PDB file of C-alpha atoms in Angstrom:
ATOM      1  CA  MET J  80     -29.712  80.325  11.920  1.00 51.00           C
ATOM      2  CA  THR J  81     -31.708  82.270   9.390  1.00 59.00           C
ATOM      3  CA  PRO J  82     -29.395  82.636   5.974  1.00 61.00           C
ATOM      4  CA  THR J  83     -28.664  86.141   4.854  1.00 72.00           C
ATOM      5  CA  GLU J  84     -31.580  87.316   2.258  1.00 89.00           C
ATOM      6  CA  ARG J  85     -29.389  88.325  -0.623  1.00 95.00           C
ATOM      7  CA  TYR J  86     -25.863  88.033  -1.876  1.00 96.00           C
ATOM      8  CA  ALA J  87     -24.049  90.290  -4.784  1.00 96.00           C
ATOM      9  CA  VAL J  88     -22.169  87.503  -6.494  1.00 95.00           C
ATOM     10  CA  THR J  89     -19.272  88.805  -8.882  1.00 92.00           C
ATOM     11  CA  LEU J  90     -18.821  86.686 -12.168  1.00 88.00           C
ATOM     12  CA  PRO J  91     -15.801  86.955 -13.995  1.00 84.00           C
ATOM     13  CA  THR J  92     -15.604  87.674 -17.749  1.00 83.00           C
ATOM     14  CA  ALA J  93     -13.803  85.750 -20.191  1.00 81.00           C
ATOM     15  CA  PRO J  94      -9.728  86.365 -20.190  1.00 82.00           C
ATOM     16  CA  GLY J  95      -8.455  88.976 -22.406  1.00 87.00           C
ATOM     17  CA  THR J  96     -12.026  90.928 -22.819  1.00 86.00           C
ATOM     18  CA  HIS J  97     -11.212  93.563 -20.645  1.00 86.00           C
ATOM     19  CA  ALA J  98     -15.212  93.750 -20.010  1.00 87.00           C
ATOM     20  CA  PRO J  99     -16.096  94.698 -16.445  1.00 89.00           C
ATOM     21  CA  PRO J 100     -17.175  91.801 -14.315  1.00 87.00           C
ATOM     22  CA  GLN J 101     -20.928  91.147 -14.012  1.00 89.00           C
ATOM     23  CA  VAL J 102     -22.659  91.459 -10.456  1.00 94.00           C
ATOM     24  CA  VAL J 103     -25.635  89.017  -9.790  1.00 95.00           C
ATOM     25  CA  ILE J 104     -27.919  89.304  -6.819  1.00 96.00           C
ATOM     26  CA  VAL J 105     -28.703  85.578  -5.495  1.00 96.00           C
ATOM     27  CA  THR J 106     -31.678  85.157  -3.021  1.00 96.00           C
ATOM     28  CA  PRO J 107     -32.322  81.864  -0.776  1.00 95.00           C
ATOM     29  CA  THR J 108     -34.166  79.208  -2.546  1.00 95.00           C
ATOM     30  CA  GLY J 109     -35.455  77.452   0.664  1.00 94.00           C
ATOM     31  CA  THR J 110     -33.250  74.450  -0.358  1.00 95.00           C
ATOM     32  CA  PHE J 111     -29.982  73.185   1.019  1.00 95.00           C
ATOM     33  CA  GLY J 112     -26.973  71.691  -0.480  1.00 90.00           C
ATOM     34  CA  PRO J 113     -25.365  68.206   0.204  1.00 85.00           C
ATOM     35  CA  ASP J 114     -23.444  69.668   3.346  1.00 85.00           C
ATOM     36  CA  GLY J 115     -26.309  71.681   4.523  1.00 91.00           C
ATOM     37  CA  ARG J 116     -25.564  75.110   3.553  1.00 92.00           C
ATOM     38  CA  PRO J 117     -28.350  77.297   1.913  1.00 94.00           C
ATOM     39  CA  VAL J 118     -28.779  77.105  -1.689  1.00 95.00           C
ATOM     40  CA  TYR J 119     -28.894  80.702  -3.462  1.00 95.00           C
ATOM     41  CA  ALA J 120     -30.189  81.578  -7.056  1.00 95.00           C
ATOM     42  CA  ASP J 121     -30.210  84.290  -9.436  1.00 95.00           C
ATOM     43  CA  GLU J 122     -33.320  85.450 -10.892  1.00 95.00           C
ATOM     44  CA  SER J 123     -33.222  83.332 -13.660  1.00 93.00           C
ATOM     45  CA  GLY J 124     -32.611  80.305 -11.732  1.00 92.00           C
ATOM     46  CA  THR J 125     -29.520  79.557 -13.974  1.00 89.00           C
ATOM     47  CA  LEU J 126     -26.510  80.100 -11.059  1.00 91.00           C
ATOM     48  CA  LEU J 127     -27.145  77.864  -7.881  1.00 92.00           C
ATOM     49  CA  VAL J 128     -24.441  78.704  -5.102  1.00 93.00           C
ATOM     50  CA  GLN J 129     -23.542  77.929  -1.777  1.00 93.00           C
ATOM     51  CA  VAL J 130     -22.203  80.924   0.246  1.00 92.00           C
ATOM     52  CA  THR J 131     -19.352  80.094   2.860  1.00 88.00           C
ATOM     53  CA  ALA J 132     -18.873  82.168   5.931  1.00 84.00           C
ATOM     54  CA  ALA J 133     -15.749  83.690   4.287  1.00 85.00           C
ATOM     55  CA  GLY J 134     -18.051  85.385   1.397  1.00 88.00           C
ATOM     56  CA  VAL J 135     -16.992  82.744  -0.957  1.00 90.00           C
ATOM     57  CA  ALA J 136     -19.848  81.553  -3.320  1.00 91.00           C
ATOM     58  CA  GLU J 137     -19.289  77.966  -4.559  1.00 90.00           C
ATOM     59  CA  PRO J 138     -21.530  76.988  -7.905  1.00 89.00           C
ATOM     60  CA  LEU J 139     -23.283  73.878  -7.577  1.00 87.00           C
ATOM     61  CA  ALA J 140     -22.413  70.894  -9.692  1.00 72.00           C
ATOM     62  CA  GLY J 141     -24.057  71.459 -13.250  1.00 65.00           C
ATOM     63  CA  CYS J 142     -24.236  75.488 -12.794  1.00 61.00           C
ATOM     64  CA  PRO J 143     -21.781  77.614 -15.257  1.00 58.00           C
ATOM     65  CA  GLY J 144     -18.735  78.109 -13.593  1.00 56.00           C
ATOM     66  CA  ALA J 145     -19.178  75.035 -11.485  1.00 56.00           C
ATOM     67  CA  HIS J 146     -15.471  74.985 -10.896  1.00 65.00           C
ATOM     68  CA  VAL J 147     -14.826  78.348  -9.768  1.00 77.00           C
ATOM     69  CA  CYS J 148     -14.889  80.184  -6.375  1.00 82.00           C
ATOM     70  CA  LEU J 149     -16.838  83.677  -6.837  1.00 88.00           C
ATOM     71  CA  HIS J 150     -16.718  86.511  -4.575  1.00 88.00           C
ATOM     72  CA  ALA J 151     -19.980  87.220  -2.673  1.00 92.00           C
ATOM     73  CA  VAL J 152     -20.938  90.087  -0.519  1.00 93.00           C
ATOM     74  CA  PRO J 153     -24.072  90.160   1.781  1.00 93.00           C
ATOM     75  CA  MET J 154     -26.814  92.920   0.625  1.00 90.00           C
ATOM     76  CA  PRO J 155     -28.915  94.924   2.999  1.00 83.00           C
TER      77      PRO J 155
END
């Protein structure tokens, strides 16, 4: 199965800042995580995530926000 080419991942802001969330585009890296799902990265390579079928981006260990689940939307 070919992975989706791009996802828009919504990053939350710090509580109480009232700032809008940041949206980051991630693309496949060509590698796979420990459970066999494709790994996606932002342009800088700082944010590495795996996306579930339910549209949840799970940051990999060692990445910013590694203990949160993020919303991911497939991009055309």
